[in-house]
Amino acid sequence: MAAQQLFEAEQCLQRYDAAGAMRLAEAALAAFKESGDKPRSVEALRLLVAAKCRVAAGKEPVQALELASQELAGFRAAGDRLGEAAMMLSLAEMKSNNLGKGSGEQGEYLTVGLEVLEVFRTAKQP
């Protein structure tokens, strides 16, 4: 059921149905957390952050930024490298999407992206 909700949340995002994606991602996240499936929980969380960005519709995605920042802090405190990398990636994507052309910050987000890639490569999954 949760895997289906995650799949449908992704489909909603692709159809620009942010509200549907948020609802399904939240349900999938709760189910995966309850079952102890950390990798899928992280995947659902990334989809939830993406849906919250889409809901912001061109404005600064405050709710998405807050959620990703809070979860990042929690993952760091728990030593969860996979979760940490996922939230770093979400934050970098959000911030890079809001940059104008010629911004000096683009290099910063490339550096974060490369750091995230390394974490994903070396993270041990349960």
N, CA, C and O atoms as a printed pandas DataFrame, in Angstrom:
     atom_number atom_name residue_name chain_id  residue_number  x_coord  y_coord  z_coord
0              1         N          MET        A               1    0.827   -1.194    0.000
1              2        CA          MET        A               1    0.000    0.000    0.000
2              3         C          MET        A               1    0.872    1.259    0.000
3              4         O          MET        A               1    0.647    2.167   -0.800
4              5         N          ALA        A               2    1.862    1.316    0.891
5              6        CA          ALA        A               2    2.718    2.504    0.971
6              7         C          ALA        A               2    3.529    2.684   -0.304
7              8         O          ALA        A               2    3.721    3.807   -0.771
8              9         N          ALA        A               3    4.007    1.574   -0.869
9             10        CA          ALA        A               3    4.773    1.668   -2.115
10            11         C          ALA        A               3    3.894    2.221   -3.240
11            12         O          ALA        A               3    4.348    3.012   -4.068
12            13         N          GLN        A               4    2.649    1.798   -3.254
13            14        CA          GLN        A               4    1.712    2.305   -4.263
14            15         C          GLN        A               4    1.454    3.795   -4.053
15            16         O          GLN        A               4    1.378    4.553   -5.020
16            17         N          GLN        A               5    1.320    4.216   -2.798
17            18        CA          GLN        A               5    1.107    5.629   -2.497
18            19         C          GLN        A               5    2.310    6.459   -2.946
19            20         O          GLN        A               5    2.156    7.561   -3.472
20            21         N          LEU        A               6    3.505    5.913   -2.732
21            22        CA          LEU        A               6    4.716    6.614   -3.150
22            23         C          LEU        A               6    4.745    6.761   -4.669
23            24         O          LEU        A               6    5.064    7.829   -5.192
24            25         N          PHE        A               7    4.413    5.687   -5.367
25            26        CA          PHE        A               7    4.355    5.717   -6.829
26            27         C          PHE        A               7    3.329    6.750   -7.305
27            28         O          PHE        A               7    3.603    7.536   -8.212
28            29         N          GLU        A               8    2.158    6.738   -6.692
29            30        CA          GLU        A               8    1.109    7.669   -7.091
30            31         C          GLU        A               8    1.480    9.116   -6.755
31            32         O          GLU        A               8    1.107   10.035   -7.484
32            33         N          ALA        A               9    2.202    9.319   -5.670
33            34        CA          ALA        A               9    2.672   10.673   -5.321
34            35         C          ALA        A               9    3.600   11.197   -6.411
35            36         O          ALA        A               9    3.518   12.359   -6.808
36            37         N          GLU        A              10    4.479   10.330   -6.884
37            38        CA          GLU        A              10    5.393   10.708   -7.973
38            39         C          GLU        A              10    4.606   11.058   -9.239
39            40         O          GLU        A              10    4.922   12.028   -9.928
40            41         N          GLN        A              11    3.590   10.266   -9.534
41            42        CA          GLN        A              11    2.750   10.524  -10.705
42            43         C          GLN        A              11    2.029   11.868  -10.564
43            44         O          GLN        A              11    1.920   12.623  -11.530
44            45         N          CYS        A              12    1.543   12.159   -9.369
45            46        CA          CYS        A              12    0.876   13.446   -9.123
46            47         C          CYS        A              12    1.839   14.609   -9.376
47            48         O          CYS        A              12    1.468   15.608   -9.992
48            49         N          LEU        A              13    3.064   14.472   -8.900
49            50        CA          LEU        A              13    4.053   15.539   -9.128
50            51         C          LEU        A              13    4.283   15.757  -10.615
51            52         O          LEU        A              13    4.394   16.893  -11.076
52            53         N          GLN        A              14    4.354   14.669  -11.355
53            54        CA          GLN        A              14    4.579   14.784  -12.793
54            55         C          GLN        A              14    3.392   15.441  -13.502
55            56         O          GLN        A              14    3.557   16.048  -14.559
56            57         N          ARG        A              15    2.204   15.318  -12.920
57            58        CA          ARG        A              15    1.000   15.938  -13.490
58            59         C          ARG        A              15    0.726   17.315  -12.872
59            60         O          ARG        A              15   -0.319   17.916  -13.123
60            61         N          TYR        A              16    1.659   17.801  -12.073
61            62        CA          TYR        A              16    1.533   19.112  -11.406
62            63         C          TYR        A              16    0.366   19.157  -10.424
63            64         O          TYR        A              16   -0.228   20.213  -10.207
64            65         N          ASP        A              17    0.039   18.012   -9.833
65            66        CA          ASP        A              17   -0.980   17.928   -8.790
66            67         C          ASP        A              17   -0.248   17.905   -7.440
67            68         O          ASP        A              17   -0.072   16.853   -6.827
68            69         N          ALA        A              18    0.170   19.087   -7.002
69            70        CA          ALA        A              18    0.971   19.183   -5.781
70            71         C          ALA        A              18    0.195   18.750   -4.546
71            72         O          ALA        A              18    0.752   18.091   -3.668
72            73         N          ALA        A              19   -1.073   19.106   -4.467
73            74        CA          ALA        A              19   -1.881   18.732   -3.303
74            75         C          ALA        A              19   -2.017   17.213   -3.195
75            76         O          ALA        A              19   -1.890   16.646   -2.109
76            77         N          GLY        A              20   -2.275   16.566   -4.322
77            78        CA          GLY        A              20   -2.362   15.105   -4.334
78            79         C          GLY        A              20   -1.036   14.465   -3.973
79            80         O          GLY        A              20   -0.995   13.490   -3.222
80            81         N          ALA        A              21    0.043   15.007   -4.504
81            82        CA          ALA        A              21    1.371   14.476   -4.198
82            83         C          ALA        A              21    1.686   14.611   -2.714
83            84         O          ALA        A              21    2.232   13.689   -2.108
84            85         N          MET        A              22    1.341   15.765   -2.120
85            86        CA          MET        A              22    1.590   15.960   -0.689
86            87         C          MET        A              22    0.803   14.950    0.140
87            88         O          MET        A              22    1.354   14.318    1.041
88            89         N          ARG        A              23   -0.468   14.800   -0.162
89            90        CA          ARG        A              23   -1.326   13.873    0.591
90            91         C          ARG        A              23   -0.778   12.450    0.527
91            92         O          ARG        A              23   -0.673   11.774    1.551
92            93         N          LEU        A              24   -0.433   11.999   -0.669
93            94        CA          LEU        A              24    0.068   10.633   -0.843
94            95         C          LEU        A              24    1.461   10.444   -0.247
95            96         O          LEU        A              24    1.742    9.404    0.347
96            97         N          ALA        A              25    2.328   11.432   -0.399
97            98        CA          ALA        A              25    3.674   11.335    0.167
98            99         C          ALA        A              25    3.625   11.301    1.694
99           100         O          ALA        A              25    4.377   10.560    2.328
100          101         N          GLU        A              26    2.737   12.105    2.280
101          102        CA          GLU        A              26    2.593   12.095    3.742
102          103         C          GLU        A              26    2.106   10.727    4.228
103          104         O          GLU        A              26    2.606   10.210    5.227
104          105         N          ALA        A              27    1.142   10.148    3.531
105          106        CA          ALA        A              27    0.624    8.830    3.909
106          107         C          ALA        A              27    1.706    7.758    3.766
107          108         O          ALA        A              27    1.862    6.906    4.641
108          109         N          ALA        A              28    2.443    7.804    2.669
109          110        CA          ALA        A              28    3.515    6.832    2.451
110          111         C          ALA        A              28    4.610    6.999    3.502
111          112         O          ALA        A              28    5.126    6.010    4.022
112          113         N          LEU        A              29    4.964    8.238    3.814
113          114        CA          LEU        A              29    5.989    8.499    4.824
114          115         C          LEU        A              29    5.582    7.908    6.168
115          116         O          LEU        A              29    6.387    7.246    6.823
116          117         N          ALA        A              30    4.350    8.140    6.578
117          118        CA          ALA        A              30    3.869    7.600    7.855
118          119         C          ALA        A              30    3.935    6.069    7.860
119          120         O          ALA        A              30    4.361    5.468    8.846
120          121         N          ALA        A              31    3.518    5.450    6.768
121          122        CA          ALA        A              31    3.515    3.984    6.692
122          123         C          ALA        A              31    4.936    3.421    6.703
123          124         O          ALA        A              31    5.207    2.430    7.382
124          125         N          PHE        A              32    5.834    4.045    5.960
125          126        CA          PHE        A              32    7.215    3.552    5.929
126          127         C          PHE        A              32    7.906    3.745    7.275
127          128         O          PHE        A              32    8.681    2.891    7.704
128          129         N          LYS        A              33    7.627    4.868    7.944
129          130        CA          LYS        A              33    8.206    5.075    9.277
130          131         C          LYS        A              33    7.693    4.021   10.248
131          132         O          LYS        A              33    8.456    3.468   11.040
132          133         N          GLU        A              34    6.398    3.749   10.180
133          134        CA          GLU        A              34    5.791    2.763   11.076
134          135         C          GLU        A              34    6.396    1.374   10.863
135          136         O          GLU        A              34    6.589    0.616   11.813
136          137         N          SER        A              35    6.692    1.055    9.603
137          138        CA          SER        A              35    7.255   -0.267    9.298
138          139         C          SER        A              35    8.767   -0.324    9.502
139          140         O          SER        A              35    9.361   -1.401    9.439
140          141         N          GLY        A              36    9.392    0.824    9.745
141          142        CA          GLY        A              36   10.836    0.854    9.960
142          143         C          GLY        A              36   11.654    0.836    8.679
143          144         O          GLY        A              36   12.855    0.571    8.719
144          145         N          ASP        A              37   11.029    1.112    7.551
145          146        CA          ASP        A              37   11.717    1.115    6.258
146          147         C          ASP        A              37   12.363    2.483    6.037
147          148         O          ASP        A              37   11.757    3.384    5.457
148          149         N          LYS        A              38   13.611    2.623    6.514
149          150        CA          LYS        A              38   14.282    3.926    6.464
150          151         C          LYS        A              38   14.545    4.420    5.042
151          152         O          LYS        A              38   14.261    5.583    4.752
152          153         N          PRO        A              39   15.072    3.592    4.148
153          154        CA          PRO        A              39   15.318    4.106    2.792
154          155         C          PRO        A              39   14.049    4.603    2.101
155          156         O          PRO        A              39   14.071    5.638    1.434
156          157         N          ARG        A              40   12.953    3.876    2.256
157          158        CA          ARG        A              40   11.698    4.307    1.638
158          159         C          ARG        A              40   11.128    5.531    2.353
159          160         O          ARG        A              40   10.487    6.375    1.726
160          161         N          SER        A              41   11.361    5.628    3.664
161          162        CA          SER        A              41   10.928    6.823    4.409
162          163         C          SER        A              41   11.629    8.057    3.860
163          164         O          SER        A              41   11.013    9.107    3.677
164          165         N          VAL        A              42   12.913    7.917    3.604
165          166        CA          VAL        A              42   13.690    9.031    3.060
166          167         C          VAL        A              42   13.185    9.398    1.670
167          168         O          VAL        A              42   13.082   10.578    1.335
168          169         N          GLU        A              43   12.875    8.400    0.871
169          170        CA          GLU        A              43   12.345    8.643   -0.478
170          171         C          GLU        A              43   11.004    9.385   -0.407
171          172         O          GLU        A              43   10.767   10.324   -1.167
172          173         N          ALA        A              44   10.137    8.960    0.506
173          174        CA          ALA        A              44    8.836    9.615    0.676
174          175         C          ALA        A              44    9.019   11.046    1.180
175          176         O          ALA        A              44    8.289   11.950    0.776
176          177         N          LEU        A              45    9.980   11.241    2.049
177          178        CA          LEU        A              45   10.252   12.576    2.574
178          179         C          LEU        A              45   10.725   13.512    1.467
179          180         O          LEU        A              45   10.302   14.666    1.410
180          181         N          ARG        A              46   11.596   13.025    0.591
181          182        CA          ARG        A              46   12.057   13.848   -0.536
182          183         C          ARG        A              46   10.887   14.222   -1.447
183          184         O          ARG        A              46   10.814   15.349   -1.936
184          185         N          LEU        A              47    9.982   13.288   -1.670
185          186        CA          LEU        A              47    8.807   13.583   -2.486
186          187         C          LEU        A              47    7.913   14.601   -1.802
187          188         O          LEU        A              47    7.345   15.469   -2.465
188          189         N          LEU        A              48    7.778   14.509   -0.487
189          190        CA          LEU        A              48    6.973   15.466    0.262
190          191         C          LEU        A              48    7.577   16.868    0.161
191          192         O          LEU        A              48    6.855   17.847   -0.029
192          193         N          VAL        A              49    8.888   16.958    0.287
193          194        CA          VAL        A              49    9.565   18.252    0.144
194          195         C          VAL        A              49    9.345   18.808   -1.260
195          196         O          VAL        A              49    9.071   19.997   -1.422
196          197         N          ALA        A              50    9.464   17.957   -2.268
197          198        CA          ALA        A              50    9.254   18.398   -3.652
198          199         C          ALA        A              50    7.823   18.884   -3.862
199          200         O          ALA        A              50    7.596   19.874   -4.557
200          201         N          ALA        A              51    6.862   18.189   -3.265
201          202        CA          ALA        A              51    5.462   18.602   -3.396
202          203         C          ALA        A              51    5.232   19.947   -2.717
203          204         O          ALA        A              51    4.504   20.792   -3.238
204          205         N          LYS        A              52    5.846   20.146   -1.563
205          206        CA          LYS        A              52    5.714   21.429   -0.863
206          207         C          LYS        A              52    6.336   22.560   -1.692
207          208         O          LYS        A              52    5.845   23.689   -1.673
208          209         N          CYS        A              53    7.398   22.258   -2.408
209          210        CA          CYS        A              53    7.993   23.252   -3.319
210          211         C          CYS        A              53    7.008   23.604   -4.424
211          212         O          CYS        A              53    6.826   24.777   -4.753
212          213         N          ARG        A              54    6.383   22.601   -4.987
213          214        CA          ARG        A              54    5.437   22.814   -6.073
214          215         C          ARG        A              54    4.247   23.637   -5.591
215          216         O          ARG        A              54    3.739   24.480   -6.330
216          217         N          VAL        A              55    3.795   23.399   -4.350
217          218        CA          VAL        A              55    2.684   24.152   -3.783
218          219         C          VAL        A              55    3.041   25.630   -3.678
219          220         O          VAL        A              55    2.175   26.492   -3.831
220          221         N          ALA        A              56    4.315   25.926   -3.418
221          222        CA          ALA        A              56    4.751   27.320   -3.288
222          223         C          ALA        A              56    4.578   28.085   -4.596
223          224         O          ALA        A              56    4.501   29.313   -4.581
224          225         N          ALA        A              57    4.517   27.396   -5.704
225          226        CA          ALA        A              57    4.212   27.971   -7.023
226          227         C          ALA        A              57    4.964   29.263   -7.337
227          228         O          ALA        A              57    4.359   30.318   -7.528
228          229         N          GLY        A              58    6.277   29.164   -7.387
229          230        CA          GLY        A              58    7.082   30.311   -7.797
230          231         C          GLY        A              58    7.514   31.215   -6.658
231          232         O          GLY        A              58    8.411   32.040   -6.834
232          233         N          LYS        A              59    6.904   31.079   -5.508
233          234        CA          LYS        A              59    7.327   31.859   -4.343
234          235         C          LYS        A              59    8.385   31.051   -3.602
235          236         O          LYS        A              59    8.624   29.887   -3.922
236          237         N          GLU        A              60    9.016   31.672   -2.611
237          238        CA          GLU        A              60   10.003   30.921   -1.832
238          239         C          GLU        A              60    9.290   29.792   -1.096
239          240         O          GLU        A              60    8.295   30.028   -0.411
240          241         N          PRO        A              61    9.788   28.578   -1.233
241          242        CA          PRO        A              61    9.115   27.420   -0.632
242          243         C          PRO        A              61    9.432   27.289    0.864
243          244         O          PRO        A              61   10.166   26.391    1.277
244          245         N          VAL        A              62    8.875   28.188    1.656
245          246        CA          VAL        A              62    9.209   28.272    3.079
246          247         C          VAL        A              62    8.929   26.958    3.806
247          248         O          VAL        A              62    9.780   26.473    4.552
248          249         N          GLN        A              63    7.752   26.378    3.597
249          250        CA          GLN        A              63    7.423   25.134    4.291
250          251         C          GLN        A              63    8.362   23.998    3.898
251          252         O          GLN        A              63    8.768   23.201    4.743
252          253         N          ALA        A              64    8.696   23.929    2.641
253          254        CA          ALA        A              64    9.602   22.884    2.170
254          255         C          ALA        A              64   10.997   23.088    2.751
255          256         O          ALA        A              64   11.639   22.129    3.180
256          257         N          LEU        A              65   11.465   24.328    2.764
257          258        CA          LEU        A              65   12.783   24.622    3.334
258          259         C          LEU        A              65   12.830   24.280    4.819
259          260         O          LEU        A              65   13.806   23.704    5.298
260          261         N          GLU        A              66   11.777   24.635    5.540
261          262        CA          GLU        A              66   11.733   24.338    6.973
262          263         C          GLU        A              66   11.728   22.835    7.222
263          264         O          GLU        A              66   12.467   22.346    8.076
264          265         N          LEU        A              67   10.909   22.105    6.489
265          266        CA          LEU        A              67   10.829   20.657    6.654
266          267         C          LEU        A              67   12.180   20.006    6.361
267          268         O          LEU        A              67   12.668   19.200    7.154
268          269         N          ALA        A              68   12.777   20.352    5.234
269          270        CA          ALA        A              68   14.061   19.754    4.863
270          271         C          ALA        A              68   15.153   20.112    5.871
271          272         O          ALA        A              68   15.984   19.269    6.207
272          273         N          SER        A              69   15.155   21.347    6.352
273          274        CA          SER        A              69   16.164   21.765    7.336
274          275         C          SER        A              69   15.999   21.023    8.659
275          276         O          SER        A              69   16.982   20.591    9.260
276          277         N          GLN        A              70   14.755   20.876    9.108
277          278        CA          GLN        A              70   14.487   20.157   10.364
278          279         C          GLN        A              70   14.872   18.689   10.238
279          280         O          GLN        A              70   15.501   18.126   11.135
280          281         N          GLU        A              71   14.499   18.083    9.142
281          282        CA          GLU        A              71   14.824   16.672    8.939
282          283         C          GLU        A              71   16.331   16.468    8.797
283          284         O          GLU        A              71   16.879   15.481    9.288
284          285         N          LEU        A              72   16.997   17.404    8.124
285          286        CA          LEU        A              72   18.451   17.324    7.990
286          287         C          LEU        A              72   19.106   17.324    9.365
287          288         O          LEU        A              72   19.996   16.515    9.629
288          289         N          ALA        A              73   18.673   18.220   10.238
289          290        CA          ALA        A              73   19.224   18.287   11.592
290          291         C          ALA        A              73   18.999   16.966   12.332
291          292         O          ALA        A              73   19.893   16.469   13.017
292          293         N          GLY        A              74   17.806   16.409   12.189
293          294        CA          GLY        A              74   17.503   15.133   12.839
294          295         C          GLY        A              74   18.356   13.991   12.303
295          296         O          GLY        A              74   18.857   13.171   13.073
296          297         N          PHE        A              75   18.518   13.936   10.991
297          298        CA          PHE        A              75   19.344   12.882   10.393
298          299         C          PHE        A              75   20.803   13.014   10.832
299          300         O          PHE        A              75   21.467   12.016   11.113
300          301         N          ARG        A              76   21.291   14.244   10.888
301          302        CA          ARG        A              76   22.677   14.458   11.343
302          303         C          ARG        A              76   22.847   14.011   12.784
303          304         O          ARG        A              76   23.822   13.341   13.123
304          305         N          ALA        A              77   21.893   14.386   13.634
305          306        CA          ALA        A              77   21.965   14.009   15.051
306          307         C          ALA        A              77   21.938   12.492   15.223
307          308         O          ALA        A              77   22.583   11.952   16.122
308          309         N          ALA        A              78   21.191   11.811   14.361
309          310        CA          ALA        A              78   21.071   10.355   14.439
310          311         C          ALA        A              78   22.206    9.628   13.715
311          312         O          ALA        A              78   22.316    8.405   13.802
312          313         N          GLY        A              79   23.046   10.376   13.002
313          314        CA          GLY        A              79   24.119    9.743   12.233
314          315         C          GLY        A              79   23.616    9.006   11.006
315          316         O          GLY        A              79   24.277    8.091   10.515
316          317         N          ASP        A              80   22.460    9.394   10.512
317          318        CA          ASP        A              80   21.854    8.754    9.338
318          319         C          ASP        A              80   22.367    9.465    8.082
319          320         O          ASP        A              80   21.825   10.492    7.671
320          321         N          ARG        A              81   23.406    8.908    7.486
321          322        CA          ARG        A              81   24.057    9.541    6.341
322          323         C          ARG        A              81   23.169    9.566    5.097
323          324         O          ARG        A              81   23.202   10.524    4.324
324          325         N          LEU        A              82   22.387    8.522    4.912
325          326        CA          LEU        A              82   21.507    8.481    3.742
326          327         C          LEU        A              82   20.439    9.575    3.852
327          328         O          LEU        A              82   20.187   10.300    2.889
328          329         N          GLY        A              83   19.822    9.689    5.016
329          330        CA          GLY        A              83   18.831   10.736    5.230
330          331         C          GLY        A              83   19.439   12.121    5.122
331          332         O          GLY        A              83   18.844   13.035    4.551
332          333         N          GLU        A              84   20.630   12.262    5.679
333          334        CA          GLU        A              84   21.340   13.545    5.606
334          335         C          GLU        A              84   21.597   13.938    4.155
335          336         O          GLU        A              84   21.355   15.079    3.761
336          337         N          ALA        A              85   22.080   13.006    3.379
337          338        CA          ALA        A              85   22.375   13.291    1.969
338          339         C          ALA        A              85   21.103   13.646    1.198
339          340         O          ALA        A              85   21.113   14.542    0.354
340          341         N          ALA        A              86   20.020   12.947    1.489
341          342        CA          ALA        A              86   18.765   13.215    0.789
342          343         C          ALA        A              86   18.265   14.625    1.080
343          344         O          ALA        A              86   17.808   15.322    0.174
344          345         N          MET        A              87   18.349   15.046    2.336
345          346        CA          MET        A              87   17.876   16.387    2.683
346          347         C          MET        A              87   18.830   17.467    2.175
347          348         O          MET        A              87   18.390   18.556    1.807
348          349         N          MET        A              88   20.130   17.175    2.153
349          350        CA          MET        A              88   21.086   18.119    1.559
350          351         C          MET        A              88   20.768   18.309    0.086
351          352         O          MET        A              88   20.806   19.427   -0.428
352          353         N          LEU        A              89   20.454   17.212   -0.589
353          354        CA          LEU        A              89   20.111   17.276   -2.007
354          355         C          LEU        A              89   18.827   18.079   -2.214
355          356         O          LEU        A              89   18.745   18.910   -3.119
356          357         N          SER        A              90   17.831   17.827   -1.373
357          358        CA          SER        A              90   16.573   18.586   -1.484
358          359         C          SER        A              90   16.813   20.078   -1.288
359          360         O          SER        A              90   16.286   20.898   -2.040
360          361         N          LEU        A              91   17.603   20.429   -0.286
361          362        CA          LEU        A              91   17.895   21.845   -0.022
362          363         C          LEU        A              91   18.662   22.468   -1.188
363          364         O          LEU        A              91   18.360   23.583   -1.613
364          365         N          ALA        A              92   19.646   21.746   -1.696
365          366        CA          ALA        A              92   20.424   22.274   -2.818
366          367         C          ALA        A              92   19.544   22.472   -4.051
367          368         O          ALA        A              92   19.680   23.471   -4.757
368          369         N          GLU        A              93   18.647   21.528   -4.309
369          370        CA          GLU        A              93   17.739   21.660   -5.452
370          371         C          GLU        A              93   16.831   22.876   -5.293
371          372         O          GLU        A              93   16.641   23.651   -6.231
372          373         N          MET        A              94   16.280   23.032   -4.105
373          374        CA          MET        A              94   15.378   24.175   -3.877
374          375         C          MET        A              94   16.104   25.494   -4.059
375          376         O          MET        A              94   15.614   26.402   -4.730
376          377         N          LYS        A              95   17.264   25.585   -3.461
377          378        CA          LYS        A              95   18.002   26.845   -3.522
378          379         C          LYS        A              95   18.514   27.118   -4.927
379          380         O          LYS        A              95   18.507   28.263   -5.381
380          381         N          SER        A              96   18.957   26.079   -5.616
381          382        CA          SER        A              96   19.463   26.303   -6.970
382          383         C          SER        A              96   18.334   26.682   -7.929
383          384         O          SER        A              96   18.560   27.424   -8.885
384          385         N          ASN        A              97   17.140   26.187   -7.686
385          386        CA          ASN        A              97   15.997   26.544   -8.532
386          387         C          ASN        A              97   15.612   28.005   -8.376
387          388         O          ASN        A              97   14.985   28.575   -9.269
388          389         N          ASN        A              98   15.972   28.616   -7.267
389          390        CA          ASN        A              98   15.623   30.013   -7.013
390          391         C          ASN        A              98   16.733   30.978   -7.416
391          392         O          ASN        A              98   16.599   32.186   -7.220
392          393         N          LEU        A              99   17.820   30.467   -7.972
393          394        CA          LEU        A              99   18.936   31.343   -8.341
394          395         C          LEU        A              99   18.710   31.972   -9.708
395          396         O          LEU        A              99   18.147   31.352  -10.610
396          397         N          GLY        A             100   19.154   33.199   -9.842
397          398        CA          GLY        A             100   19.135   33.851  -11.139
398          399         C          GLY        A             100   20.378   33.478  -11.921
399          400         O          GLY        A             100   21.352   32.982  -11.355
400          401         N          LYS        A             101   20.344   33.713  -13.188
401          402        CA          LYS        A             101   21.516   33.443  -14.026
402          403         C          LYS        A             101   22.682   34.324  -13.579
403          404         O          LYS        A             101   22.500   35.489  -13.226
404          405         N          GLY        A             102   23.863   33.754  -13.601
405          406        CA          GLY        A             102   25.052   34.512  -13.249
406          407         C          GLY        A             102   25.281   34.635  -11.754
407          408         O          GLY        A             102   26.173   35.367  -11.325
408          409         N          SER        A             103   24.498   33.937  -10.960
409          410        CA          SER        A             103   24.661   33.997   -9.513
410          411         C          SER        A             103   25.961   33.315   -9.109
411          412         O          SER        A             103   26.314   32.267   -9.648
412          413         N          GLY        A             104   26.655   33.904   -8.177
413          414        CA          GLY        A             104   27.890   33.320   -7.676
414          415         C          GLY        A             104   27.649   32.108   -6.806
415          416         O          GLY        A             104   28.591   31.386   -6.480
416          417         N          GLU        A             105   26.391   31.866   -6.418
417          418        CA          GLU        A             105   26.079   30.739   -5.547
418          419         C          GLU        A             105   25.992   29.416   -6.301
419          420         O          GLU        A             105   25.940   28.359   -5.672
420          421         N          GLN        A             106   25.974   29.447   -7.609
421          422        CA          GLN        A             106   25.816   28.209   -8.368
422          423         C          GLN        A             106   26.928   27.221   -8.063
423          424         O          GLN        A             106   26.675   26.020   -7.969
424          425         N          GLY        A             107   28.140   27.697   -7.908
425          426        CA          GLY        A             107   29.259   26.822   -7.580
426          427         C          GLY        A             107   29.084   26.162   -6.231
427          428         O          GLY        A             107   29.483   25.014   -6.041
428          429         N          GLU        A             108   28.485   26.884   -5.288
429          430        CA          GLU        A             108   28.239   26.344   -3.956
430          431         C          GLU        A             108   27.308   25.135   -4.035
431          432         O          GLU        A             108   27.532   24.132   -3.357
432          433         N          TYR        A             109   26.267   25.228   -4.860
433          434        CA          TYR        A             109   25.312   24.130   -4.951
434          435         C          TYR        A             109   25.881   22.960   -5.741
435          436         O          TYR        A             109   25.493   21.815   -5.509
436          437         N          LEU        A             110   26.775   23.222   -6.652
437          438        CA          LEU        A             110   27.466   22.142   -7.338
438          439         C          LEU        A             110   28.331   21.384   -6.338
439          440         O          LEU        A             110   28.377   20.154   -6.356
440          441         N          THR        A             111   29.010   22.111   -5.474
441          442        CA          THR        A             111   29.842   21.487   -4.448
442          443         C          THR        A             111   28.992   20.626   -3.518
443          444         O          THR        A             111   29.374   19.506   -3.183
444          445         N          VAL        A             112   27.844   21.146   -3.104
445          446        CA          VAL        A             112   26.938   20.374   -2.245
446          447         C          VAL        A             112   26.466   19.129   -2.988
447          448         O          VAL        A             112   26.416   18.045   -2.406
448          449         N          GLY        A             113   26.124   19.270   -4.249
449          450        CA          GLY        A             113   25.676   18.133   -5.040
450          451         C          GLY        A             113   26.738   17.045   -5.134
451          452         O          GLY        A             113   26.424   15.858   -5.038
452          453         N          LEU        A             114   27.978   17.441   -5.318
453          454        CA          LEU        A             114   29.064   16.458   -5.377
454          455         C          LEU        A             114   29.276   15.792   -4.020
455          456         O          LEU        A             114   29.573   14.599   -3.946
456          457         N          GLU        A             115   29.125   16.559   -2.960
457          458        CA          GLU        A             115   29.237   16.013   -1.606
458          459         C          GLU        A             115   28.127   14.987   -1.362
459          460         O          GLU        A             115   28.367   13.922   -0.795
460          461         N          VAL        A             116   26.927   15.319   -1.790
461          462        CA          VAL        A             116   25.795   14.415   -1.639
462          463         C          VAL        A             116   26.027   13.132   -2.427
463          464         O          VAL        A             116   25.744   12.039   -1.936
464          465         N          LEU        A             117   26.529   13.259   -3.621
465          466        CA          LEU        A             117   26.813   12.093   -4.456
466          467         C          LEU        A             117   27.775   11.148   -3.736
467          468         O          LEU        A             117   27.583    9.932   -3.745
468          469         N          GLU        A             118   28.793   11.707   -3.122
469          470        CA          GLU        A             118   29.760   10.884   -2.396
470          471         C          GLU        A             118   29.109   10.185   -1.204
471          472         O          GLU        A             118   29.405    9.023   -0.927
472          473         N          VAL        A             119   28.231   10.885   -0.506
473          474        CA          VAL        A             119   27.543   10.275    0.625
474          475         C          VAL        A             119   26.662    9.130    0.139
475          476         O          VAL        A             119   26.654    8.061    0.751
476          477         N          PHE        A             120   25.921    9.333   -0.949
477          478        CA          PHE        A             120   25.079    8.267   -1.485
478          479         C          PHE        A             120   25.923    7.065   -1.904
479          480         O          PHE        A             120   25.502    5.921   -1.729
480          481         N          ARG        A             121   27.083    7.311   -2.441
481          482        CA          ARG        A             121   27.950    6.213   -2.881
482          483         C          ARG        A             121   28.456    5.395   -1.704
483          484         O          ARG        A             121   28.603    4.177   -1.808
484          485         N          THR        A             122   28.722    6.058   -0.588
485          486        CA          THR        A             122   29.349    5.372    0.542
486          487         C          THR        A             122   28.381    4.989    1.657
487          488         O          THR        A             122   28.763    4.251    2.565
488          489         N          ALA        A             123   27.147    5.466    1.614
489          490        CA          ALA        A             123   26.186    5.184    2.684
490          491         C          ALA        A             123   25.818    3.708    2.675
491          492         O          ALA        A             123   25.564    3.116    1.626
492          493         N          LYS        A             124   25.797    3.134    3.863
493          494        CA          LYS        A             124   25.383    1.746    4.009
494          495         C          LYS        A             124   23.896    1.714    4.254
495          496         O          LYS        A             124   23.382    2.414    5.125
496          497         N          GLN        A             125   23.217    0.909    3.492
497          498        CA          GLN        A             125   21.772    0.772    3.675
498          499         C          GLN        A             125   21.515   -0.416    4.586
499          500         O          GLN        A             125   22.230   -1.417    4.544
500          501         N          PRO        A             126   20.465   -0.289    5.424
501          502        CA          PRO        A             126   20.161   -1.394    6.342
502          503         C          PRO        A             126   19.707   -2.642    5.602
503          504         O          PRO        A             126   19.413   -3.659    6.230
